[in-house]
Structure formats: structure tokens, C-alpha cells
Tab-separated table of N, CA and C in Angstrom:
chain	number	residue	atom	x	y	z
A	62	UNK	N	-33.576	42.081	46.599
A	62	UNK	CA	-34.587	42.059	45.571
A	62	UNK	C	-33.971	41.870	44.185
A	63	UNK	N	-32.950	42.346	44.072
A	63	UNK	CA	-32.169	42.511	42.591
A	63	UNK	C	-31.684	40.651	42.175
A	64	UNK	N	-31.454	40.051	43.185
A	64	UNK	CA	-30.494	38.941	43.311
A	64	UNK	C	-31.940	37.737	42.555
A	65	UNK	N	-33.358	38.396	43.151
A	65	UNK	CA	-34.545	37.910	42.096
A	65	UNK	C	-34.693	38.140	41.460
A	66	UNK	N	-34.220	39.116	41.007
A	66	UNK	CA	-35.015	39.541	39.472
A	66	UNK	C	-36.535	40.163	40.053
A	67	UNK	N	-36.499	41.031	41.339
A	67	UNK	CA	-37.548	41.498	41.239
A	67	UNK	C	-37.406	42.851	41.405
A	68	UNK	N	-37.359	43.301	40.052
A	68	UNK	CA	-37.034	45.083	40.039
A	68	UNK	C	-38.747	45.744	38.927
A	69	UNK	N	-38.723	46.614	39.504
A	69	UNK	CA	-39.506	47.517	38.796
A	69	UNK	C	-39.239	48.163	37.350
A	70	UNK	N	-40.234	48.245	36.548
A	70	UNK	CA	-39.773	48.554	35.110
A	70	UNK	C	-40.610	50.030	35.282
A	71	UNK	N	-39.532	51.001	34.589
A	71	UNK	CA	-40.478	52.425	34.884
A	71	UNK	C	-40.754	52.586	33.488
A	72	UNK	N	-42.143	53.311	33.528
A	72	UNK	CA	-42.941	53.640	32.320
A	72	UNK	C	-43.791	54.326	32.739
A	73	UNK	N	-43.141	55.561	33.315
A	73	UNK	CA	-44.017	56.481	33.842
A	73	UNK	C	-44.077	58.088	31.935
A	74	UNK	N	-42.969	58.009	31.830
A	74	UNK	CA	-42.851	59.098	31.202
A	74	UNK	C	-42.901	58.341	29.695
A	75	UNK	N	-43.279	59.056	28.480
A	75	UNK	CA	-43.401	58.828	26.813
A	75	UNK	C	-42.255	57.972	26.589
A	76	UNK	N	-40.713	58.340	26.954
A	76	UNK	CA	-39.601	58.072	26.829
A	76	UNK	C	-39.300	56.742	27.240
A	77	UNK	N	-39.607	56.458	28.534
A	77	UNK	CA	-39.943	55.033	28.616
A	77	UNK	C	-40.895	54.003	28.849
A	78	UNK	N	-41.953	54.344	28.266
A	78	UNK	CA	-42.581	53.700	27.427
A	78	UNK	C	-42.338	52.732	25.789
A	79	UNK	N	-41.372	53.897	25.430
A	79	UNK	CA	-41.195	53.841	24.129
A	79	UNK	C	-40.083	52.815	24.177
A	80	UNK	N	-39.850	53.096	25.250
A	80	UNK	CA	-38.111	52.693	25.159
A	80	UNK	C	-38.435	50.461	25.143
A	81	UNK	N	-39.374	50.275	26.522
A	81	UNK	CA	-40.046	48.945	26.266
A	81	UNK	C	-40.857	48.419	25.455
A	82	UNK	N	-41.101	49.494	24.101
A	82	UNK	CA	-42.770	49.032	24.008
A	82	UNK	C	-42.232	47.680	22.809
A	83	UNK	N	-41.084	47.542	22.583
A	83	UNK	CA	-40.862	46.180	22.244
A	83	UNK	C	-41.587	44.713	22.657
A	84	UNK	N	-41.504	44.974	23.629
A	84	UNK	CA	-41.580	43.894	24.983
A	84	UNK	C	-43.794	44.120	25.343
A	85	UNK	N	-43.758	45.161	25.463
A	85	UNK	CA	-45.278	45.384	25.876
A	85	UNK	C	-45.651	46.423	25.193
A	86	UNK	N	-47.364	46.383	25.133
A	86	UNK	CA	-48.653	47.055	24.369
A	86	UNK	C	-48.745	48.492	25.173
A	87	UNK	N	-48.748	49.310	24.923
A	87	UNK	CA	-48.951	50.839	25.818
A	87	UNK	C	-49.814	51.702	24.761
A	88	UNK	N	-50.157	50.683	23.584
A	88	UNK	CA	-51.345	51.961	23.002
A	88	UNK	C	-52.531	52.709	23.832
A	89	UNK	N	-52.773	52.168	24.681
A	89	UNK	CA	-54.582	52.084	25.001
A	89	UNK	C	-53.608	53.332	26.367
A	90	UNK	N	-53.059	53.051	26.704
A	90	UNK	CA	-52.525	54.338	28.004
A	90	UNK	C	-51.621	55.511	27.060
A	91	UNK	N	-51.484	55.778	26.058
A	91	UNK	CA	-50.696	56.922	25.453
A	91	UNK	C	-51.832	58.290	25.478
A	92	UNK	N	-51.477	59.499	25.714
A	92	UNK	CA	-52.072	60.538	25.870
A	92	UNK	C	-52.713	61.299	24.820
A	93	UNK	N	-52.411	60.882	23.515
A	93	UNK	CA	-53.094	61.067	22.173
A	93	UNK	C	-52.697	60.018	21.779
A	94	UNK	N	-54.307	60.007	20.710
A	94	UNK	CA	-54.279	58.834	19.691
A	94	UNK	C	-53.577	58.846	18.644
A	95	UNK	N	-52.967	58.216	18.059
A	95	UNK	CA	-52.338	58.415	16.732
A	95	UNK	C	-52.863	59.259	15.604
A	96	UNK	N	-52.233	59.807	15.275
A	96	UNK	CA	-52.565	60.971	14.252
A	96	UNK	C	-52.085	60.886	12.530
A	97	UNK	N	-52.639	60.980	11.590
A	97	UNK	CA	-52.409	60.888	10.590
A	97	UNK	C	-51.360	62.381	9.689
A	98	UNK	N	-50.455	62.298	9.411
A	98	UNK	CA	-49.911	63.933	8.971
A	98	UNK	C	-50.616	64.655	7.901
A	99	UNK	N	-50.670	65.604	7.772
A	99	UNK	CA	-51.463	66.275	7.000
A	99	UNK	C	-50.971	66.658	5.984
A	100	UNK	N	-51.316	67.205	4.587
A	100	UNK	CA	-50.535	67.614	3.834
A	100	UNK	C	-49.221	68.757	3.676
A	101	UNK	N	-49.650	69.305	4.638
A	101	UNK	CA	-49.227	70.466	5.060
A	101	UNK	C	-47.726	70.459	5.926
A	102	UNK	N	-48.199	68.986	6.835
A	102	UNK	CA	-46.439	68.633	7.249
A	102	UNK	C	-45.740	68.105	6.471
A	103	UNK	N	-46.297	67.415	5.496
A	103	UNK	CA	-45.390	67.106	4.302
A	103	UNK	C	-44.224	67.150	3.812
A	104	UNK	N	-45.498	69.398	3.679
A	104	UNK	CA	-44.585	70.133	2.605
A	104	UNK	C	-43.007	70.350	3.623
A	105	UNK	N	-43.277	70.260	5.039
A	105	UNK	CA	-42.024	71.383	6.080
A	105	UNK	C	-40.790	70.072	6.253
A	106	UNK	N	-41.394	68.640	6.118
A	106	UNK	CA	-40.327	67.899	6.150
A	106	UNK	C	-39.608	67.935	4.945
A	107	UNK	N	-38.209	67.499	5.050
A	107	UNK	CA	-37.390	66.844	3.796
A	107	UNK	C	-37.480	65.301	3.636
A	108	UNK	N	-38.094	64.604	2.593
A	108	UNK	CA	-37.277	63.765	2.478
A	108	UNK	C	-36.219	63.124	2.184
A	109	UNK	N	-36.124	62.174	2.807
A	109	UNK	CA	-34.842	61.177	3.014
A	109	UNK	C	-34.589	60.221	1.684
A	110	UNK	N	-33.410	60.268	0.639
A	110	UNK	CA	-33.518	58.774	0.349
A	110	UNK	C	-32.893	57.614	1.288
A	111	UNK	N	-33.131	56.415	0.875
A	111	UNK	CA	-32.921	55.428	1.820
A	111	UNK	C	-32.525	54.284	0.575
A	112	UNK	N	-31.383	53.712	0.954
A	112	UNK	CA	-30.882	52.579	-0.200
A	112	UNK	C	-31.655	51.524	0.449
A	113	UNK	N	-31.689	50.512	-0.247
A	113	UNK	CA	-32.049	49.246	-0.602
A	113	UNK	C	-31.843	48.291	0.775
A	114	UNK	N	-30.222	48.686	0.936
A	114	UNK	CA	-29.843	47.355	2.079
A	114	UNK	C	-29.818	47.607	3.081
A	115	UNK	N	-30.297	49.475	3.161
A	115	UNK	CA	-30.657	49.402	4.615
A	115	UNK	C	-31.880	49.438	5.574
A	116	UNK	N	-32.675	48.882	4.241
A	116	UNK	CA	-34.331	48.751	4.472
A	116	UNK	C	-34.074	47.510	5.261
A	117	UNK	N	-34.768	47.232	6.649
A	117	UNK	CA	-35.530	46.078	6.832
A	117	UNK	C	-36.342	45.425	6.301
A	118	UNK	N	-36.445	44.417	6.541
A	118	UNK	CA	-37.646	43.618	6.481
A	118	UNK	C	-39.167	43.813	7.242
A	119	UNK	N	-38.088	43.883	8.171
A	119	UNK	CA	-39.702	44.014	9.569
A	119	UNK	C	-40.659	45.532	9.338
A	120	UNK	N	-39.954	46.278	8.441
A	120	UNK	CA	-41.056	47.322	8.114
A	120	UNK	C	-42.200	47.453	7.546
A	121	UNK	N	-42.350	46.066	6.693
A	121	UNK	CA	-43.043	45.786	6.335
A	121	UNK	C	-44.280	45.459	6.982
A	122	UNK	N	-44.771	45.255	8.346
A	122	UNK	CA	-45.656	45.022	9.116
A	122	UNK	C	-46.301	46.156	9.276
A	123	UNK	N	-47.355	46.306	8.869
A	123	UNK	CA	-48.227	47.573	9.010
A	123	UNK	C	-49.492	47.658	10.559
A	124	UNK	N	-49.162	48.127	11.519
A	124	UNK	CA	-50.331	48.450	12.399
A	124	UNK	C	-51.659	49.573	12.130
A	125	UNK	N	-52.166	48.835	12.751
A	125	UNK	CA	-53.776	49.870	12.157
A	125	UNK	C	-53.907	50.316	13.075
A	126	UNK	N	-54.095	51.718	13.447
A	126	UNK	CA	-54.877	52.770	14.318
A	126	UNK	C	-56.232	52.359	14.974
A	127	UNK	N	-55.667	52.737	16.238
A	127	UNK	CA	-57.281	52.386	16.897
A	127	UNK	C	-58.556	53.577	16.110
A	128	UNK	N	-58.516	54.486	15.367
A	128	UNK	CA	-59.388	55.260	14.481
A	128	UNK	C	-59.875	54.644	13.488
A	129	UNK	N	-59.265	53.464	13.021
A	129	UNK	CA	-59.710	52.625	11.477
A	129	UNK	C	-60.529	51.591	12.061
A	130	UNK	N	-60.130	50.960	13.258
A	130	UNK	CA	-61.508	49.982	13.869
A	130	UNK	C	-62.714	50.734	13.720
A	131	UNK	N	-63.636	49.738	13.730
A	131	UNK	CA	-65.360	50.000	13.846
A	131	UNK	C	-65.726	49.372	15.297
A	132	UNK	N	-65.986	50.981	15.891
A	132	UNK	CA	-66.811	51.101	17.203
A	132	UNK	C	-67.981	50.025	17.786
A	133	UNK	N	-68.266	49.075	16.821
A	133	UNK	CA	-69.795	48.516	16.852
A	133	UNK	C	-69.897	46.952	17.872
A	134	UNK	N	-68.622	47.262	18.759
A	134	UNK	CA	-68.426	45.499	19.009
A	134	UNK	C	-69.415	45.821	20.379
A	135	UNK	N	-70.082	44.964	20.625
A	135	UNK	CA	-71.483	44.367	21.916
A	135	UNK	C	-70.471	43.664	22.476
A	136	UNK	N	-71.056	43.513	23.730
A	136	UNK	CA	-71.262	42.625	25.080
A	136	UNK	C	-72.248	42.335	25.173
A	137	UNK	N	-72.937	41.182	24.474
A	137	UNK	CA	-74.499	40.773	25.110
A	137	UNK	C	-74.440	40.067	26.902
A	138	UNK	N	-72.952	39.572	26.873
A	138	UNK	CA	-73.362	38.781	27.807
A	138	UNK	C	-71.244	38.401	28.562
A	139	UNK	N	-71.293	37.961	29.524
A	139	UNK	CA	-69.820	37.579	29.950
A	139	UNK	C	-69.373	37.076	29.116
A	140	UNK	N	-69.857	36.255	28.496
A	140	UNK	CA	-69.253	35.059	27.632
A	140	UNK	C	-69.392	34.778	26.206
A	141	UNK	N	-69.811	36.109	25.668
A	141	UNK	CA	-69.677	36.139	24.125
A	141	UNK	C	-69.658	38.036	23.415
A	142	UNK	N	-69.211	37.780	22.469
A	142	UNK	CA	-68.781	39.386	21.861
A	142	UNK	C	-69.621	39.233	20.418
A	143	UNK	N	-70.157	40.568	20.365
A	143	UNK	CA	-70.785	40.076	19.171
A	143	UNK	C	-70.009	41.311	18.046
A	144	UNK	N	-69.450	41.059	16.847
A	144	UNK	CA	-68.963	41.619	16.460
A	144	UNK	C	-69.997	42.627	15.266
A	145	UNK	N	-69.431	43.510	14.719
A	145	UNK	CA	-70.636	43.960	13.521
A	145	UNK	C	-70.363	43.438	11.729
A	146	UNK	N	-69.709	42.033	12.032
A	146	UNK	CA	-69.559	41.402	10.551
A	146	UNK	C	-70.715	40.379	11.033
A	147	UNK	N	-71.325	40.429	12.230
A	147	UNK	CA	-72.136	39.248	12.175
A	147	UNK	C	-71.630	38.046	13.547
A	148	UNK	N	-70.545	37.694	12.850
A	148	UNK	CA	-69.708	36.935	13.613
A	148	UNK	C	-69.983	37.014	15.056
A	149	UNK	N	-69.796	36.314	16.114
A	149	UNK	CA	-70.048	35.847	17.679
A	149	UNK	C	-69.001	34.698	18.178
A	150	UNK	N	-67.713	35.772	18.941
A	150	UNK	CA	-66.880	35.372	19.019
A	150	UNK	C	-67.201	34.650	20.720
A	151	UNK	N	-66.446	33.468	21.185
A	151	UNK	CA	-67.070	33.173	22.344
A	151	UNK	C	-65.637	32.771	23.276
A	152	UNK	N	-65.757	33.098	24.409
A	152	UNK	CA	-65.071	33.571	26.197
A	152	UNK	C	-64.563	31.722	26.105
A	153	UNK	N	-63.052	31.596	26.134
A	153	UNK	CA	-62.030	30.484	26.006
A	153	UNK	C	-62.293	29.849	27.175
A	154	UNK	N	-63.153	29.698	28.355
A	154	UNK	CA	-63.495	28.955	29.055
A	154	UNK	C	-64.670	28.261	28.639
A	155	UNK	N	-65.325	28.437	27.591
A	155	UNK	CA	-66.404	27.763	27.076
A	155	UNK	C	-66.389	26.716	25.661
A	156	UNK	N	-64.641	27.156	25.422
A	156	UNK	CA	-64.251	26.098	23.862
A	156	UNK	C	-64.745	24.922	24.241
A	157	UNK	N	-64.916	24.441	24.827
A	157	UNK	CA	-65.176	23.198	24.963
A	157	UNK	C	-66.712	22.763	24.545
A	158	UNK	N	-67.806	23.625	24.347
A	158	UNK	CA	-68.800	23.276	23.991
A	158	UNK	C	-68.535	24.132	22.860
A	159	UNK	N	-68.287	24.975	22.220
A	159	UNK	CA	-68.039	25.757	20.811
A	159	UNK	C	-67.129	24.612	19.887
A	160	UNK	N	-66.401	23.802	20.208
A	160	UNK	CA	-65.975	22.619	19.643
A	160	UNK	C	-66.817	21.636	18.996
A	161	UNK	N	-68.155	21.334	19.858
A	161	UNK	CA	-68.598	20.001	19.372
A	161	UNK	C	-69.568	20.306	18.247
A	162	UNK	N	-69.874	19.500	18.051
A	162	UNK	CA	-70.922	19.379	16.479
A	162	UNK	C	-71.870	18.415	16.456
A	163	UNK	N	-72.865	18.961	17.390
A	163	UNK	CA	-74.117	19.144	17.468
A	163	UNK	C	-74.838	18.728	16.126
A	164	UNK	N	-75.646	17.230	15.780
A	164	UNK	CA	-76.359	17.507	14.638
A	164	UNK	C	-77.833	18.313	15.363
A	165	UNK	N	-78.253	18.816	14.009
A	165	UNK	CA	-79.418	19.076	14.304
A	165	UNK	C	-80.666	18.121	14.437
A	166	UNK	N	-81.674	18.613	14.824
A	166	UNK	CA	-82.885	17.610	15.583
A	166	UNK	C	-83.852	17.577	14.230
A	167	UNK	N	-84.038	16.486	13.953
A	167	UNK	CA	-85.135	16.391	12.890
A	167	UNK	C	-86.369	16.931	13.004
A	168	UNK	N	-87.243	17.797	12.055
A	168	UNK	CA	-88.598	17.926	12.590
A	168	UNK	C	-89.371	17.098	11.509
A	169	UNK	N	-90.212	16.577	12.426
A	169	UNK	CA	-90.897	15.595	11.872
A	169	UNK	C	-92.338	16.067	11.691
A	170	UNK	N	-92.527	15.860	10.306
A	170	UNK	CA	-94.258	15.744	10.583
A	170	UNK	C	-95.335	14.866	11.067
A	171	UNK	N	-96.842	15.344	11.452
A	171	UNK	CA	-97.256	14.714	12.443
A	171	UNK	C	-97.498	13.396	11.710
A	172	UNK	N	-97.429	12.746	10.324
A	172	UNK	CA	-97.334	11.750	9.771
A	172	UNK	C	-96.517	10.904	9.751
A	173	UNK	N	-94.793	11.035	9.938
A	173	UNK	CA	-93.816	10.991	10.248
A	173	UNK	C	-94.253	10.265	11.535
A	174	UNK	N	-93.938	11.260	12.431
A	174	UNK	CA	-94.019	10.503	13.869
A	174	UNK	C	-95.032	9.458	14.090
A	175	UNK	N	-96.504	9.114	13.392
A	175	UNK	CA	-97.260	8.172	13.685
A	175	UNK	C	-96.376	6.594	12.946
A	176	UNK	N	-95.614	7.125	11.627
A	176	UNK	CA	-95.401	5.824	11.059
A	176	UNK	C	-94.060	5.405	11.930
A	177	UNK	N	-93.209	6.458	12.973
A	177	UNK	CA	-92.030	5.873	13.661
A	177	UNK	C	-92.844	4.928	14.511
A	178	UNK	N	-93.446	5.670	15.050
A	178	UNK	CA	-94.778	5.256	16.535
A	178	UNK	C	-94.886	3.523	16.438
A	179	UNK	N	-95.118	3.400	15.494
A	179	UNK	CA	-96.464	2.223	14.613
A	179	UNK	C	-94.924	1.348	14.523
A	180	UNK	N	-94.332	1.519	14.087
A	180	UNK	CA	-92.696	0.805	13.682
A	180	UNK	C	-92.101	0.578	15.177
A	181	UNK	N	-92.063	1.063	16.065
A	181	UNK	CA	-91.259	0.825	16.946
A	181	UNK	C	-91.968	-0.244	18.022
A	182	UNK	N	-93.761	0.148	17.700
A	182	UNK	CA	-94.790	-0.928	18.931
A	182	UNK	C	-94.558	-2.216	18.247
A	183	UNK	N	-94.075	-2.373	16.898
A	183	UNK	CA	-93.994	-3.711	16.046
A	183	UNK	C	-92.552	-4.154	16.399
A	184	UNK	N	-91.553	-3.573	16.921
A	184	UNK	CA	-90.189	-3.978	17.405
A	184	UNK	C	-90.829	-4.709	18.788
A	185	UNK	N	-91.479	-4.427	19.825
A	185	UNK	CA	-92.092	-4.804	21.196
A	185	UNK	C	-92.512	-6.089	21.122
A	186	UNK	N	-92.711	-6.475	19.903
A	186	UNK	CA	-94.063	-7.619	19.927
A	186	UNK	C	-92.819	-8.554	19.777
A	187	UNK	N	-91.902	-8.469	18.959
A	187	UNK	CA	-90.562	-9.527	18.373
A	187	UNK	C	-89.915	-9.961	19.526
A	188	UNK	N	-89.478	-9.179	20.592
A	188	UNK	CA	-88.569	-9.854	21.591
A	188	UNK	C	-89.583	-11.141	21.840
A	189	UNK	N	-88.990	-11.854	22.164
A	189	UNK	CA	-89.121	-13.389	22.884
A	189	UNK	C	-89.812	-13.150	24.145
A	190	UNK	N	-90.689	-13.330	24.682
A	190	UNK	CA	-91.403	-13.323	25.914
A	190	UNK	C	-90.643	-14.221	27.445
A	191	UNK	N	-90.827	-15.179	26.832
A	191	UNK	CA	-89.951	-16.195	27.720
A	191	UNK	C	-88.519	-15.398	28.432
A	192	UNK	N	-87.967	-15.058	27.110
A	192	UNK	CA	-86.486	-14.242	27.686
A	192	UNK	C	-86.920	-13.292	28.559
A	193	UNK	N	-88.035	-12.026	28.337
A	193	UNK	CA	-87.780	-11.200	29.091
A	193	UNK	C	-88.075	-11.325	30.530
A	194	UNK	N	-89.183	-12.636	30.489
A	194	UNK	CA	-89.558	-13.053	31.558
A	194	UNK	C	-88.552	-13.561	32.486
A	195	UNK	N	-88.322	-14.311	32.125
A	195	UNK	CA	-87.009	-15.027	32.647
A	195	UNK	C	-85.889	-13.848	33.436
A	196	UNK	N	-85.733	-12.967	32.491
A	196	UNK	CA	-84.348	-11.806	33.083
A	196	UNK	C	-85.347	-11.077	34.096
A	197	UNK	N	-86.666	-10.828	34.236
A	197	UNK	CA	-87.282	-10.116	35.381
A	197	UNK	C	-87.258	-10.769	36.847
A	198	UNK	N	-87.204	-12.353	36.656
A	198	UNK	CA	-87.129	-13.351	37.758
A	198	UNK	C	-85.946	-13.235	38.495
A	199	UNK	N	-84.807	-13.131	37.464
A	199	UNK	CA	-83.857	-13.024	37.872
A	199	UNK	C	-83.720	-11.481	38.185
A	200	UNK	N	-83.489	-10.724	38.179
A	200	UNK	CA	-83.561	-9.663	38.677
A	200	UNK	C	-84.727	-9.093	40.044
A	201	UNK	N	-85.577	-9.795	39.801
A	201	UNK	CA	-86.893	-9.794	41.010
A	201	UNK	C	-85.564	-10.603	42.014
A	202	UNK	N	-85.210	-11.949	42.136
A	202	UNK	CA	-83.770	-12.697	43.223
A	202	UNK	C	-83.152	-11.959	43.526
A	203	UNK	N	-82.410	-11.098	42.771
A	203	UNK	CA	-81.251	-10.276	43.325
A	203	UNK	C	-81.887	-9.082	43.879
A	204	UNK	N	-82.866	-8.944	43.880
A	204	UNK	CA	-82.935	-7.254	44.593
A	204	UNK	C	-83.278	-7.758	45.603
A	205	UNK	N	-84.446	-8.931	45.980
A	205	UNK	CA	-84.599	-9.628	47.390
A	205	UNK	C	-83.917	-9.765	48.131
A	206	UNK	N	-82.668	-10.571	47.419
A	206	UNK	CA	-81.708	-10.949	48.134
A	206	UNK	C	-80.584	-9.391	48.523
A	207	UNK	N	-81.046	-8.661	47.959
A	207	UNK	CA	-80.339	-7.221	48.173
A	207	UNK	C	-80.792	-6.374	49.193
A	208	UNK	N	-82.498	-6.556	49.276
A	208	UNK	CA	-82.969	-6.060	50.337
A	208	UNK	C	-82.944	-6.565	51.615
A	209	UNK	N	-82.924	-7.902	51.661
A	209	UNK	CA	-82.620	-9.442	52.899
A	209	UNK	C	-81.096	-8.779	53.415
A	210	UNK	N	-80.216	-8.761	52.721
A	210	UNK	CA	-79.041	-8.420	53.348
A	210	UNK	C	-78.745	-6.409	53.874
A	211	UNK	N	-79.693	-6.220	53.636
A	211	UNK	CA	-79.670	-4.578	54.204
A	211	UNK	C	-80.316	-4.605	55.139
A	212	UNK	N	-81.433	-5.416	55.515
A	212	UNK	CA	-82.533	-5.387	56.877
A	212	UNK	C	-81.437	-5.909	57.780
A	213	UNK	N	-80.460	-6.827	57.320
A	213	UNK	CA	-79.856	-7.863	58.203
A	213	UNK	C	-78.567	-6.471	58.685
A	214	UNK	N	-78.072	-6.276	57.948
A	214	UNK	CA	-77.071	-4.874	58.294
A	214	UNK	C	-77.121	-3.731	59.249
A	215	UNK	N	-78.923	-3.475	58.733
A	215	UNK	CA	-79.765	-2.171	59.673
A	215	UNK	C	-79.922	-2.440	60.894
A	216	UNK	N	-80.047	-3.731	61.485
A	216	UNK	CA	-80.076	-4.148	62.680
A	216	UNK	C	-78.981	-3.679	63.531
A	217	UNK	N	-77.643	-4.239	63.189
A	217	UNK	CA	-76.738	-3.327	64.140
A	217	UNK	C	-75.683	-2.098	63.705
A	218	UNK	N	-77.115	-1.177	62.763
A	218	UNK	CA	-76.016	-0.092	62.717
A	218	UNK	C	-75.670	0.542	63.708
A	219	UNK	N	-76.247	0.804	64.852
A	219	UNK	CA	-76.093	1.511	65.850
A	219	UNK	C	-75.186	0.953	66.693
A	220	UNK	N	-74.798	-0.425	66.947
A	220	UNK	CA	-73.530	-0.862	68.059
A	220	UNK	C	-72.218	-1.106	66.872
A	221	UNK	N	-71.709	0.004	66.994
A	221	UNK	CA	-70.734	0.355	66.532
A	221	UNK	C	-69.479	0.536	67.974
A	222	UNK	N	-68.016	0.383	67.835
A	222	UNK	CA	-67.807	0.445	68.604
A	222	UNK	C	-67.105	1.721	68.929
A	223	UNK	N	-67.034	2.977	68.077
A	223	UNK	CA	-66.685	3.763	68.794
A	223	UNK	C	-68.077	4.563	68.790
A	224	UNK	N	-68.952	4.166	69.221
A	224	UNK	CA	-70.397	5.486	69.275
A	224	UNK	C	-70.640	4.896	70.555
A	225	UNK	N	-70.609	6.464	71.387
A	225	UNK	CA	-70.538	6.220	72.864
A	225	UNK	C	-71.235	7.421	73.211
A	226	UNK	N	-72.579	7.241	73.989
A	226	UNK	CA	-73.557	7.677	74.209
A	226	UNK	C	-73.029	9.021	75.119
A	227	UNK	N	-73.749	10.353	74.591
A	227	UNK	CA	-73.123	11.376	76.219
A	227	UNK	C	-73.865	11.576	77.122
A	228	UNK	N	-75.568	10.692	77.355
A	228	UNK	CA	-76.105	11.182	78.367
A	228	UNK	C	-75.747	9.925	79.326
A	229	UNK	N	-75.213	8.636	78.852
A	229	UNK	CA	-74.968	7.674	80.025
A	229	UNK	C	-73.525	8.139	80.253
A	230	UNK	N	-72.704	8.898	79.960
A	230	UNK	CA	-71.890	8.958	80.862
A	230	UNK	C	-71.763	10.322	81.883
């Protein structure tokens, strides 16, 4: 097992926990929540000075206590969170429609729609007659001739040569 790399990481006890929590999140399983000190421990510690160059950098990253979040986040549904700024955050199997941009649908008044109405029966009248006639003829040929060659097909779908009957044998 070792020769894989398949060993167990223990994080049973505070100690090692702490010891990985580089690597991984163990807030949400710790046995108390983080606690703020009181004035009172303050007074019993000493402080430390600390020079200049042996400050990090990385201290600078401040984590927030799960106590400073606001309790107010919903589940309306599998696939969206509703937060309490408003906001409606949505389930990464669905980016794909949260991406597009959708215009919105015009609403038209009922005056509106009569003068599209009236405009579009006056586009109908312009095509050329002859043409459309003409492309229906042709299209009336080819489906004939589409249906002529399927009657002719249907005839011997059945003598096929591997379909072999099981009550004649």
C-alpha cells in the first residue's frame, strides 16, 4: 500500500488536525467554535514585542468566524441559494443557461400588434405568385416520386434473407 501512496492521514485528535490544516478545511468538525478573548484574558497574558523582519507577510490574511456570517442563506430549490443581500447564486451544472443573455420580449400594445399584423399581410401580397407556384410543383414531384419509391421498397420488406420463419421449421 505504501509503494502507492495509499496511506491514511490521521485527524482523529485537535493535534492532528492542526498539524494538516494547511493542506485541508476542519473548521465545520472542530468541537468549539471560535471564540473571541475577553478583556479579562488580556489583562493575564504578557505581551510580546515582535521586530519588523520577523513579521510575515501572510499574516496579513484575516479569516472571519463562522459567528460574523449571517444565518439567512435559503435553499429554495437544488439548484439555486438565495442569499439575504438579495443576490441568487446558481448550482455550476446550470452555467450554461446563467451565461446567456436573453433579450427581453417586447410588450406590445393592442395597437401595436394590429399595425405589425396589417404590415406583414402586405409582405404576402409582394412575393411573385408564379415563383411560389412553381417551387410547390416542384416539391408536389419530389414527394411523389418519394412516395413511388417507398411503396416499391415496402413490397419486399419482408424477404429478407436472414428472417426465417419458426413455425415452418
Amino acid at each position: 500500500m505504501l509503494s502507492k501512496s495509499h496511506c491514511r492521514i490521521p485527524y482523529e485528535s485537535e493535534d492532528e488536525k492542526l498539524e494538516i490544516s494547511d493542506f485541508y478545511d476542519f473548521t465545520s468538525s472542530y468541537s468549539t467554535p471560535a471564540t473571541t478573548t475577553s478583556a479579562e484574558d488580556g489583562e493575564e497574558e504578557e505581551w510580546e514585542d515582535v521586530d519588523e523582519e520577523d513579521v510575515d507577510e501572510d499574516d496579513d490574511n484575516v479569516t472571519i468566524a463562522s459567528e460574523d456570517l449571517p444565518q439567512e442563506i435559503s435553499y429554495v430549490n437544488g439548484h439555486e441559494l438565495h442569499l439575504p443581500t438579495g443576490q441568487v447564486v446558481g448550482h455550476r451544472s446550470l452555467a450554461r443557461y446563467y451565461r446567456q443573455n436573453v433579450k427581453p420580449e417586447k410588450e406590445l400594445s393592442e395597437g401595436h400588434g394590429t399595425v405589425i399584423a396589417a404590415e406583414t399581410r402586405h409582405f404576402a401580397t409582394t412575393i411573385d405568385r408564379e415563383q411560389s407556384a412553381e417551387s410547390k410543383r416542384v416539391w408536389r414531384k419530389q414527394e411523389k416520386s418519394k412516395d413511388r419509391n417507398d411503396r416499391r421498397a415496402a413490397k419486399f420488406i419482408n424477404n429478407q434473407e436472414h428472417y426465417r420463419d419458426q413455425l415452418l421449421q
